[in-house]
């Protein structure tokens, strides 16, 4: 990115301050009031702030459901650049006339986002493509804003109302997301990998990426039919279209589960604008397409037996778009999340609590029993509800706050997964409010358990444990005799540990210190009084007594201020 001048930075800062004051953004955001005003300010401030709002719209652990709902509107209403500007960018990137690359190029974009806008075009071999072109000066504007954000962190750490969130963490996330989206090479790599893993997975389709025709500010993808799934969601659910809506909802959830637990690579921004839906016509080659459902293969000496069963796919498709933000999981972390799904399936709140602990970082001492109890009381009412009956944003907001209260912090990969699922959940719940997450997760839990449960390995481990036990069994009488000898000789010791023992001892130590300080203070006042009373004719001794009074007064004032601070902090 090009360097920015101090004048540009100062002008941008003055404009930001003006807009923030005009919409009272800081007060509204800290108090979580008037989200519409905050959204309007973000739109006026441009791509960096729009992207920040979009990210926050998927963070139920940071903002209220009302703000999440309002910030989701930031996906739309973005400015459109004139074609002369677009053409100038394209020809500068390709270093040749636009006609040398495209046979046809639509001047009017069909979509516009915070970073760029997208046009339909035809390559010279008549391949239909979509071309995403960055808005002019986006790199410079983003660099300026990120630089200002970084400087603002020094001030924000002194704002008391921000103690519940980590501004540095949010800045890092915004910075990573923006720089990733601006770097087209990353999106090219993501698109190729997501295509390999998900294209033709049932009714799921993914556009091809054309690296040959892409550049630093240009991304060229295969043109896909269909319209945003928002249009289908907006139609009224009827008995006729209910099976379609249910099938699409289940497909989205099942494919997302595959992305997370099989591929360990998932689309982290599946909002409605990034998912298309279209129906096939009878003359379409894919209309009666077959999908393999089961494959059997057996080798008998020199003979190989193979059998494959297949089903006809329904006459409609779902298309994923926009691969600028993707999530990666390690195998161990994916297994930990899978244990949460399995625990939810059993409805055992203690098992759910243990699974949650496995995907959290501990930021302080954790009372696991308290956490299990609080989580159990909180989750019990939700375990038998359908997605349509649950306000998932509020639920996730409460769960994350419960974890934070118990000195637990979800790992960053899990936070990204929650963000992605929160976006997808909105689509699924709108398509089929009666769909139960457990209904979809239960078959996965069974299959996952079968794959993880290795009979041979389990028997080997059991055999080894039995062998170790058989070796230790003859020594039990001897160990018991040694224990009796220790007890009869008075060498035994039993230790008790009270709940919150460290806090109790710390509190007791503070009380003892206060008592000792009070005794010393009383002695100082008494000795000062004796010195002042009996040394009227000796100024030096009299001054020592007065100094004792002064020191006592200072200590008393400090104690009063300390007690008031502790009281109001509570």
Coordinates of C-alpha atoms in Angstrom, one line a residue:
X1 CA 0.0 0.0 0.0
X2 CA 1.2 3.6 -0.7
X3 CA 2.3 5.7 2.2
X4 CA -0.1 8.5 3.3
X5 CA 0.8 12.0 4.2
X6 CA 0.2 13.6 7.6
X7 CA -2.2 16.1 5.9
X8 CA -4.3 13.3 4.5
X9 CA -4.4 11.6 7.8
X10 CA -5.4 14.8 9.6
X11 CA -8.2 15.6 7.1
X12 CA -9.6 12.1 7.4
X13 CA -9.4 12.3 11.2
X14 CA -11.4 15.6 11.2
X15 CA -14.0 14.1 8.9
X16 CA -14.4 11.0 11.1
X17 CA -14.7 13.1 14.3
X18 CA -17.4 15.3 12.5
X19 CA -19.5 12.3 11.5
X20 CA -19.1 10.5 14.9
X21 CA -20.2 13.6 16.7
X22 CA -23.1 14.3 14.3
X23 CA -24.5 10.8 15.0
X24 CA -23.4 10.6 18.6
X25 CA -21.8 7.2 17.8
X26 CA -19.6 6.8 20.9
X27 CA -22.4 7.4 23.3
X28 CA -24.9 5.3 21.4
X29 CA -22.5 2.4 21.0
X30 CA -21.3 2.3 24.6
X31 CA -24.9 2.5 25.9
X32 CA -26.1 0.2 23.1
X33 CA -28.8 2.7 22.0
X34 CA -30.1 4.0 18.7
X35 CA -28.4 1.5 16.4
X36 CA -29.8 3.1 13.3
X37 CA -27.8 6.3 13.9
X38 CA -24.6 4.3 14.3
X39 CA -25.3 2.4 11.1
X40 CA -25.8 5.6 9.1
X41 CA -22.5 7.0 10.5
X42 CA -20.7 3.8 9.4
X43 CA -22.1 4.0 5.9
X44 CA -21.1 7.7 5.6
X45 CA -17.5 6.9 6.8
X46 CA -16.9 4.4 4.0
X47 CA -15.5 0.8 3.5
X48 CA -13.4 0.4 6.6
X49 CA -16.2 1.4 8.9
X50 CA -18.8 -0.6 6.9
X51 CA -16.6 -3.7 7.1
X52 CA -16.2 -3.1 10.9
X53 CA -20.0 -3.0 11.2
X54 CA -20.4 -6.1 9.1
X55 CA -18.0 -8.0 11.4
X56 CA -19.7 -6.7 14.5
X57 CA -23.1 -7.9 13.1
X58 CA -21.8 -11.4 13.5
X59 CA -20.4 -10.9 17.1
X60 CA -23.2 -11.6 19.6
X61 CA -20.6 -11.7 22.3
X62 CA -19.9 -8.0 21.7
X63 CA -23.1 -6.1 20.7
X64 CA -26.8 -6.4 21.5
X65 CA -29.3 -8.2 19.2
X66 CA -30.8 -4.8 18.2
X67 CA -27.4 -3.7 16.9
X68 CA -26.8 -7.0 15.2
X69 CA -30.1 -6.7 13.3
X70 CA -29.3 -3.1 12.3
X71 CA -25.7 -3.7 11.3
X72 CA -26.8 -6.6 9.0
X73 CA -28.3 -3.9 6.8
X74 CA -24.8 -2.8 6.0
X75 CA -24.6 -5.5 3.3
X76 CA -26.6 -3.2 1.0
X77 CA -26.8 0.4 -0.1
X78 CA -23.2 0.8 -1.1
X79 CA -22.1 3.5 -3.7
X80 CA -21.7 2.6 -7.4
X81 CA -18.7 3.8 -9.3
X82 CA -19.2 5.2 -12.9
X83 CA -18.1 2.9 -15.7
X84 CA -15.3 5.4 -16.7
X85 CA -13.7 4.8 -13.3
X86 CA -14.1 1.1 -13.5
X87 CA -12.6 1.0 -17.0
X88 CA -9.7 3.0 -15.9
X89 CA -8.9 0.6 -13.1
X90 CA -9.3 -2.5 -15.3
X91 CA -7.0 -1.1 -18.1
X92 CA -4.4 0.0 -15.6
X93 CA -4.4 -3.5 -14.0
X94 CA -4.3 -5.4 -17.3
X95 CA -2.0 -2.9 -19.0
X96 CA -4.0 -3.2 -22.2
X97 CA -7.4 -2.1 -23.6
X98 CA -10.5 -3.7 -22.0
X99 CA -11.5 -5.2 -25.4
X100 CA -8.4 -7.3 -25.4
X101 CA -9.6 -9.2 -22.4
X102 CA -13.4 -9.3 -22.7
X103 CA -15.6 -9.7 -25.7
X104 CA -18.4 -8.0 -23.8
X105 CA -18.5 -6.1 -20.5
X106 CA -21.7 -4.8 -18.8
X107 CA -21.2 -1.1 -17.8
X108 CA -23.7 -1.3 -15.0
X109 CA -22.8 -3.5 -12.0
X110 CA -25.3 -5.9 -10.6
X111 CA -23.8 -5.8 -7.1
X112 CA -21.7 -3.4 -5.0
X113 CA -20.0 -4.0 -1.7
X114 CA -17.8 -2.0 0.7
X115 CA -14.6 -3.0 -1.2
X116 CA -15.7 -3.3 -4.8
X117 CA -18.5 -3.8 -7.3
X118 CA -19.3 -6.7 -9.7
X119 CA -20.1 -6.7 -13.4
X120 CA -21.2 -9.3 -15.9
X121 CA -18.8 -10.0 -18.8
X122 CA -18.0 -12.4 -21.6
X123 CA -14.5 -13.8 -22.3
X124 CA -13.4 -14.1 -26.0
X125 CA -14.3 -17.8 -25.9
X126 CA -17.9 -16.8 -24.9
X127 CA -17.5 -18.0 -21.3
X128 CA -19.8 -15.9 -19.1
X129 CA -18.0 -14.5 -16.1
X130 CA -18.4 -12.0 -13.3
X131 CA -15.7 -9.4 -12.7
X132 CA -15.2 -7.9 -9.2
X133 CA -13.4 -4.5 -9.4
X134 CA -12.2 -2.7 -6.3
X135 CA -13.4 0.9 -5.7
X136 CA -10.7 3.5 -6.4
X137 CA -8.4 4.6 -3.6
X138 CA -9.8 1.8 -1.3
X139 CA -6.3 0.7 -0.3
X140 CA -5.3 4.2 0.6
X141 CA -8.5 4.9 2.6
X142 CA -8.2 1.6 4.4
X143 CA -4.6 2.2 5.3
X144 CA -5.5 5.7 6.7
X145 CA -8.4 4.4 8.8
X146 CA -6.4 1.5 10.1
X147 CA -3.6 3.8 11.1
X148 CA -6.1 6.1 12.9
X149 CA -7.7 3.0 14.6
X150 CA -4.3 1.9 15.9
X151 CA -3.6 5.3 17.4
X152 CA -7.1 5.4 18.9
X153 CA -6.4 2.2 20.8
X154 CA -4.1 4.2 23.2
X155 CA -7.1 6.3 24.2
X156 CA -9.8 3.6 24.2
X157 CA -8.1 1.6 26.9
X158 CA -8.9 4.4 29.4
X159 CA -12.6 4.3 28.6
X160 CA -14.2 2.3 31.5
X161 CA -17.3 1.2 29.6
X162 CA -15.0 -0.8 27.2
X163 CA -13.7 -3.1 29.9
X164 CA -16.1 -5.8 28.8
X165 CA -14.5 -6.0 25.3
X166 CA -11.0 -6.0 24.0
X167 CA -10.5 -3.2 21.5
X168 CA -7.2 -4.6 20.4
X169 CA -8.8 -7.9 19.5
X170 CA -11.5 -6.2 17.5
X171 CA -8.9 -4.0 15.7
X172 CA -6.8 -7.1 14.8
X173 CA -9.9 -8.8 13.4
X174 CA -11.0 -5.8 11.3
X175 CA -7.4 -5.3 10.0
X176 CA -7.1 -9.0 9.0
X177 CA -10.4 -9.1 7.3
X178 CA -9.9 -5.9 5.3
X179 CA -6.3 -6.7 4.2
X180 CA -7.4 -10.2 3.2
X181 CA -10.3 -8.9 1.2
X182 CA -8.1 -6.3 -0.5
X183 CA -5.5 -8.9 -1.4
X184 CA -7.2 -10.7 -4.3
X185 CA -4.6 -13.5 -4.4
X186 CA -5.9 -14.7 -1.0
X187 CA -9.5 -14.8 -2.3
X188 CA -8.4 -16.7 -5.4
X189 CA -6.7 -19.3 -3.3
X190 CA -9.7 -19.6 -1.0
X191 CA -12.1 -19.9 -4.0
X192 CA -10.1 -22.7 -5.7
X193 CA -10.0 -24.7 -2.4
X194 CA -13.7 -24.2 -1.6
X195 CA -14.6 -25.2 -5.2
X196 CA -12.6 -28.4 -4.8
X197 CA -14.2 -29.4 -1.5
X198 CA -17.9 -28.4 -2.1
X199 CA -18.8 -28.1 -5.8
X200 CA -21.3 -30.9 -6.7
X201 CA -21.9 -31.8 -3.0
X202 CA -25.5 -32.7 -3.6
X203 CA -27.3 -29.5 -4.8
X204 CA -24.4 -27.2 -3.8
X205 CA -22.6 -25.4 -6.6
X206 CA -19.5 -23.2 -6.4
X207 CA -18.2 -20.9 -9.2
X208 CA -14.8 -21.6 -10.8
X209 CA -12.1 -19.0 -10.3
X210 CA -10.1 -17.7 -13.3
X211 CA -6.6 -16.7 -11.9
X212 CA -5.4 -16.0 -15.5
X213 CA -7.8 -13.1 -15.8
X214 CA -7.5 -11.8 -12.3
X215 CA -5.2 -9.2 -11.0
X216 CA -4.3 -7.3 -7.7
X217 CA -7.6 -5.3 -7.9
X218 CA -9.6 -7.6 -10.1
X219 CA -11.2 -11.0 -9.4
X220 CA -12.8 -13.0 -12.3
X221 CA -15.2 -15.9 -11.4
X222 CA -17.5 -18.2 -13.4
X223 CA -21.0 -16.6 -13.8
X224 CA -23.6 -18.5 -11.9
X225 CA -27.4 -18.5 -12.5
X226 CA -29.9 -17.7 -9.7
X227 CA -30.9 -14.9 -7.3
X228 CA -30.1 -14.2 -3.7
X229 CA -31.8 -16.6 -1.4
X230 CA -33.3 -13.5 0.3
X231 CA -36.0 -13.5 -2.5
X232 CA -37.1 -17.0 -1.5
X233 CA -37.0 -16.2 2.2
X234 CA -39.2 -13.1 1.5
X235 CA -42.0 -15.3 -0.1
X236 CA -44.7 -16.6 2.2
X237 CA -44.3 -20.2 3.4
X238 CA -47.2 -22.4 2.1
X239 CA -48.0 -26.1 2.2
X240 CA -46.8 -26.2 -1.4
X241 CA -43.3 -24.7 -1.0
X242 CA -42.7 -26.0 2.6
X243 CA -40.9 -29.2 1.5
X244 CA -38.6 -27.1 -0.7
X245 CA -37.8 -24.7 2.1
X246 CA -37.2 -27.6 4.6
X247 CA -34.9 -29.4 2.1
X248 CA -32.9 -26.2 1.5
X249 CA -32.5 -25.6 5.2
X250 CA -31.3 -29.1 5.9
X251 CA -28.9 -29.0 3.0
X252 CA -27.3 -25.8 4.2
X253 CA -26.9 -27.1 7.7
X254 CA -25.6 -30.5 6.6
X255 CA -23.1 -29.0 4.1
X256 CA -21.9 -26.6 6.8
X257 CA -21.4 -29.5 9.2
X258 CA -19.3 -31.2 6.4
X259 CA -17.3 -28.0 6.0
X260 CA -16.5 -27.8 9.7
X261 CA -16.0 -31.4 10.7
X262 CA -14.8 -33.2 7.6
X263 CA -13.0 -30.5 5.6
X264 CA -12.0 -28.4 8.6
X265 CA -12.4 -25.4 6.2
X266 CA -15.6 -23.4 6.2
X267 CA -17.2 -20.3 4.6
X268 CA -17.0 -17.7 7.4
X269 CA -19.5 -15.2 5.9
X270 CA -22.5 -17.1 4.6
X271 CA -25.0 -14.2 4.8
X272 CA -28.0 -14.3 2.3
X273 CA -26.2 -12.1 -0.2
X274 CA -23.5 -14.8 -0.6
X275 CA -26.0 -17.6 -1.3
X276 CA -27.9 -18.0 -4.6
X277 CA -30.9 -20.2 -5.4
X278 CA -32.2 -21.3 -8.8
X279 CA -34.6 -23.8 -10.2
X280 CA -33.7 -26.0 -13.2
X281 CA -35.8 -26.2 -16.4
X282 CA -36.6 -29.7 -17.9
X283 CA -34.3 -29.0 -20.9
X284 CA -31.3 -28.3 -18.5
X285 CA -28.6 -31.0 -18.7
X286 CA -28.6 -31.2 -14.9
X287 CA -32.3 -31.6 -14.6
X288 CA -32.2 -35.4 -13.9
X289 CA -28.7 -35.5 -12.5
X290 CA -27.8 -38.5 -10.4
X291 CA -25.9 -38.2 -7.1
X292 CA -24.0 -41.3 -5.8
X293 CA -25.3 -42.1 -2.3
X294 CA -23.5 -45.3 -1.4
X295 CA -20.5 -47.2 -2.8
X296 CA -19.5 -50.8 -2.0
X297 CA -16.1 -52.2 -2.9
X298 CA -14.8 -55.7 -2.1
X299 CA -11.7 -57.5 -3.3
X300 CA -11.9 -61.3 -3.5
X301 CA -8.6 -62.8 -4.6
X302 CA -8.3 -61.7 -8.2
X303 CA -11.8 -60.4 -8.5
X304 CA -12.9 -56.9 -7.6
X305 CA -16.6 -56.3 -6.9
X306 CA -18.0 -52.7 -7.0
X307 CA -21.5 -51.4 -6.6
X308 CA -22.8 -47.9 -6.5
X309 CA -26.3 -46.7 -5.7
X310 CA -27.5 -43.2 -6.7
X311 CA -30.5 -41.0 -6.4
X312 CA -31.9 -38.2 -8.6
X313 CA -31.2 -34.7 -7.3
X314 CA -34.1 -32.3 -7.0
X315 CA -34.5 -29.7 -9.8
X316 CA -32.9 -26.8 -7.9
X317 CA -29.5 -25.7 -6.8
X318 CA -27.8 -23.6 -4.1
X319 CA -24.7 -21.5 -5.0
X320 CA -22.0 -20.2 -2.6
X321 CA -20.3 -16.9 -3.4
X322 CA -17.5 -14.6 -2.0
X323 CA -14.6 -16.4 -0.5
X324 CA -12.7 -13.5 1.1
X325 CA -13.3 -14.7 4.6
X326 CA -12.7 -18.4 5.3
X327 CA -12.2 -20.3 8.6
X328 CA -9.6 -23.0 9.3
X329 CA -9.8 -25.6 12.2
X330 CA -7.1 -27.9 13.5
X331 CA -8.2 -31.6 13.7
X332 CA -8.1 -31.4 17.5
X333 CA -10.2 -28.3 17.7
X334 CA -12.7 -29.8 15.2
X335 CA -12.9 -32.9 17.4
X336 CA -13.5 -30.6 20.5
X337 CA -16.4 -28.9 18.7
X338 CA -17.8 -32.2 17.6
X339 CA -17.9 -33.3 21.3
X340 CA -20.1 -30.3 21.9
X341 CA -22.5 -31.4 19.2
X342 CA -22.6 -34.9 20.6
X343 CA -23.1 -33.6 24.1
X344 CA -26.0 -31.4 23.0
X345 CA -27.5 -34.6 21.4
X346 CA -27.4 -36.4 24.7
X347 CA -28.8 -33.3 26.6
X348 CA -26.3 -34.0 29.4
X349 CA -25.5 -30.5 30.6
X350 CA -22.4 -31.6 32.5
X351 CA -21.0 -33.3 29.4
X352 CA -21.8 -30.1 27.4
X353 CA -19.9 -28.1 30.0
X354 CA -16.8 -30.3 29.7
X355 CA -16.9 -30.0 25.9
X356 CA -17.2 -26.2 26.1
X357 CA -14.2 -26.0 28.5
X358 CA -12.1 -27.9 25.9
X359 CA -12.5 -25.2 23.3
X360 CA -11.9 -22.2 25.7
X361 CA -8.8 -20.5 27.0
X362 CA -8.6 -19.9 30.7
X363 CA -8.0 -16.2 31.6
X364 CA -8.0 -16.8 35.4
X365 CA -9.1 -19.3 38.0
X366 CA -12.1 -21.4 37.0
X367 CA -14.5 -23.1 39.3
X368 CA -15.7 -25.9 37.0
X369 CA -18.5 -27.1 39.2
X370 CA -20.0 -23.6 39.3
X371 CA -19.7 -23.3 35.6
X372 CA -21.4 -26.7 35.0
X373 CA -24.3 -25.7 37.3
X374 CA -24.8 -22.2 35.7
X375 CA -24.6 -23.6 32.2
X376 CA -27.0 -26.4 33.0
X377 CA -29.6 -24.0 34.5
X378 CA -29.2 -21.7 31.5
X379 CA -29.3 -24.3 28.7
X380 CA -32.1 -26.6 30.0
X381 CA -35.0 -24.6 28.6
X382 CA -33.4 -24.4 25.1
X383 CA -32.6 -28.1 24.5
X384 CA -36.0 -29.1 23.2
X385 CA -36.7 -26.0 21.1
X386 CA -36.6 -25.6 17.3
X387 CA -34.4 -23.0 15.7
X388 CA -37.3 -20.8 14.9
X389 CA -38.2 -20.6 18.6
X390 CA -34.7 -19.5 19.7
X391 CA -33.3 -16.0 19.4
X392 CA -29.8 -17.4 18.6
X393 CA -28.1 -14.0 18.8
X394 CA -29.3 -13.5 22.3
X395 CA -28.5 -17.1 23.2
X396 CA -24.9 -16.8 22.0
X397 CA -24.5 -13.4 23.6
X398 CA -25.5 -14.9 26.9
X399 CA -23.3 -18.0 26.6
X400 CA -20.2 -16.0 25.8
X401 CA -20.9 -13.7 28.7
X402 CA -21.4 -16.7 31.0
X403 CA -18.0 -18.0 29.8
X404 CA -16.4 -14.6 30.4
X405 CA -17.9 -14.4 33.9
X406 CA -16.2 -17.7 34.7
X407 CA -12.8 -16.6 33.3
X408 CA -13.2 -18.5 30.0
X409 CA -12.5 -17.1 26.6
X410 CA -13.5 -18.9 23.4
X411 CA -10.6 -19.6 21.1
X412 CA -10.5 -17.3 18.1
X413 CA -11.3 -20.1 15.6
X414 CA -14.4 -21.0 17.6
X415 CA -15.5 -17.3 17.6
X416 CA -15.2 -17.2 13.8
X417 CA -17.2 -20.4 13.6
X418 CA -20.0 -18.9 15.9
X419 CA -20.0 -15.8 13.6
X420 CA -20.5 -18.0 10.5
X421 CA -23.2 -20.1 12.1
X422 CA -25.0 -17.1 13.4
X423 CA -25.2 -15.8 9.8
X424 CA -26.3 -19.2 8.4
X425 CA -28.8 -19.7 11.3
X426 CA -30.7 -16.6 10.2
X427 CA -31.3 -18.2 6.7
X428 CA -32.2 -21.6 8.1
X429 CA -34.6 -20.3 10.7
X430 CA -36.3 -18.1 8.0
X431 CA -36.7 -21.1 5.6
X432 CA -38.0 -23.5 8.2
X433 CA -38.7 -22.2 11.7
X434 CA -39.7 -25.6 12.9
X435 CA -36.4 -27.3 12.0
X436 CA -34.6 -28.7 15.1
X437 CA -30.9 -28.4 15.1
X438 CA -30.7 -31.7 16.9
X439 CA -32.7 -33.4 14.1
X440 CA -29.9 -32.5 11.7
X441 CA -27.0 -33.0 14.1
X442 CA -28.2 -36.5 15.4
X443 CA -27.2 -38.5 12.3
X444 CA -23.8 -36.7 12.2
X445 CA -23.2 -37.5 15.8
X446 CA -23.9 -41.2 15.1
X447 CA -21.5 -41.3 12.1
X448 CA -18.8 -39.3 13.9
X449 CA -19.0 -41.8 16.9
X450 CA -18.7 -44.8 14.5
X451 CA -15.6 -43.3 12.8
X452 CA -14.0 -42.4 16.1
X453 CA -14.8 -45.7 17.9
X454 CA -12.1 -48.2 16.9
X455 CA -13.0 -51.6 18.3
X456 CA -9.5 -53.1 17.9
X457 CA -7.8 -50.1 19.5
X458 CA -10.3 -50.0 22.4
X459 CA -9.7 -53.7 23.1
X460 CA -5.9 -53.2 23.0
X461 CA -6.2 -50.4 25.5
X462 CA -8.5 -52.4 27.7
X463 CA -6.2 -55.4 27.6
X464 CA -3.2 -53.2 28.6
X465 CA -5.1 -51.7 31.5
X466 CA -6.2 -55.1 32.7
X467 CA -2.6 -56.3 32.5
X468 CA -1.4 -53.3 34.6
X469 CA -4.2 -54.0 37.1
X470 CA -3.3 -57.6 37.4
X471 CA 0.3 -56.7 38.2
X472 CA -0.8 -54.2 40.9
X473 CA -3.4 -56.4 42.6
X474 CA -1.0 -58.6 44.6
X475 CA 0.6 -55.5 46.1
X476 CA -2.7 -54.2 47.6
X477 CA -2.4 -56.1 51.0
X478 CA 1.1 -54.8 51.4
X479 CA 0.1 -51.2 50.6
X480 CA -2.8 -51.5 53.0
X481 CA -0.5 -52.7 55.8
X482 CA 1.9 -49.8 55.1
X483 CA -1.1 -47.4 55.4
X484 CA -2.1 -48.8 58.8
X485 CA 1.5 -48.5 60.1
X486 CA 1.7 -44.8 59.1
X487 CA -1.6 -44.1 60.8
X488 CA -0.8 -46.0 64.0
X489 CA 2.6 -44.2 64.3
X490 CA 0.8 -40.8 64.0
X491 CA 2.6 -39.9 60.7
X492 CA -0.6 -39.6 58.7
X493 CA -1.9 -36.2 57.6
X494 CA -5.3 -35.3 56.1
X495 CA -5.7 -32.1 54.1
X496 CA -8.9 -30.2 53.5
X497 CA -9.4 -27.6 50.8
X498 CA -12.3 -25.2 51.2
X499 CA -14.2 -23.9 48.2
X500 CA -12.8 -20.5 47.1
X501 CA -10.1 -21.1 49.7
X502 CA -7.6 -18.7 48.1
X503 CA -10.1 -15.9 48.0
X504 CA -11.1 -16.5 51.6
X505 CA -7.4 -16.5 52.8
X506 CA -6.7 -13.4 50.7
X507 CA -9.7 -11.6 52.3
X508 CA -8.6 -12.8 55.8
X509 CA -5.1 -11.5 55.2
X510 CA -6.5 -8.1 54.2
X511 CA -8.6 -8.0 57.4
X512 CA -5.6 -8.8 59.5
X513 CA -3.5 -6.2 57.8
X514 CA -6.2 -3.6 58.4
X515 CA -6.4 -4.5 62.1
X516 CA -2.6 -4.3 62.4
X517 CA -2.7 -0.9 60.6
X518 CA -5.4 0.3 62.9
X519 CA -3.3 -0.7 66.0
X520 CA -0.2 1.1 64.7
X521 CA -2.3 4.1 63.8
X522 CA -3.9 4.3 67.3
X523 CA -0.4 4.0 68.8
X524 CA 0.9 6.8 66.6
X525 CA -2.0 9.1 67.5
X526 CA -1.6 8.3 71.3
X527 CA 2.2 8.9 71.2
X528 CA 1.8 12.1 69.2
X529 CA -0.8 13.3 71.8
X530 CA 1.7 12.6 74.6
X531 CA 4.5 14.4 72.8
X532 CA 2.3 17.5 72.1
X533 CA 0.8 17.6 75.6
X534 CA 4.1 17.4 77.5
X535 CA 6.5 19.4 75.2
X536 CA 5.1 22.9 75.1
X537 CA 8.5 24.3 76.1
X538 CA 10.4 22.1 73.6
X539 CA 9.5 23.1 70.0
X540 CA 11.5 20.2 68.4
X541 CA 9.6 17.5 70.3
X542 CA 6.3 19.4 69.8
X543 CA 6.9 19.4 66.0
X544 CA 7.5 15.6 66.1
X545 CA 4.1 15.2 67.8
X546 CA 2.4 17.4 65.2
X547 CA 4.1 15.4 62.4
X548 CA 2.7 12.2 63.9
X549 CA -0.8 13.8 63.8
X550 CA -0.3 14.8 60.1
X551 CA 0.9 11.3 59.1
X552 CA -2.1 9.8 60.9
X553 CA -4.5 12.1 59.1
X554 CA -2.9 11.2 55.7
X555 CA -3.3 7.5 56.4
X556 CA -6.9 7.9 57.5
X557 CA -7.7 9.9 54.3
X558 CA -6.1 7.1 52.1
X559 CA -8.1 4.4 53.9
X560 CA -11.4 6.4 53.4
X561 CA -10.6 6.9 49.6
X562 CA -9.7 3.2 49.3
X563 CA -12.9 2.1 50.9
X564 CA -15.1 4.4 48.8
X565 CA -13.3 3.2 45.6
X566 CA -13.9 -0.5 46.6
X567 CA -17.6 0.3 47.4
X568 CA -18.4 2.1 44.1
X569 CA -16.4 -0.5 42.1
X570 CA -18.8 -3.1 43.2

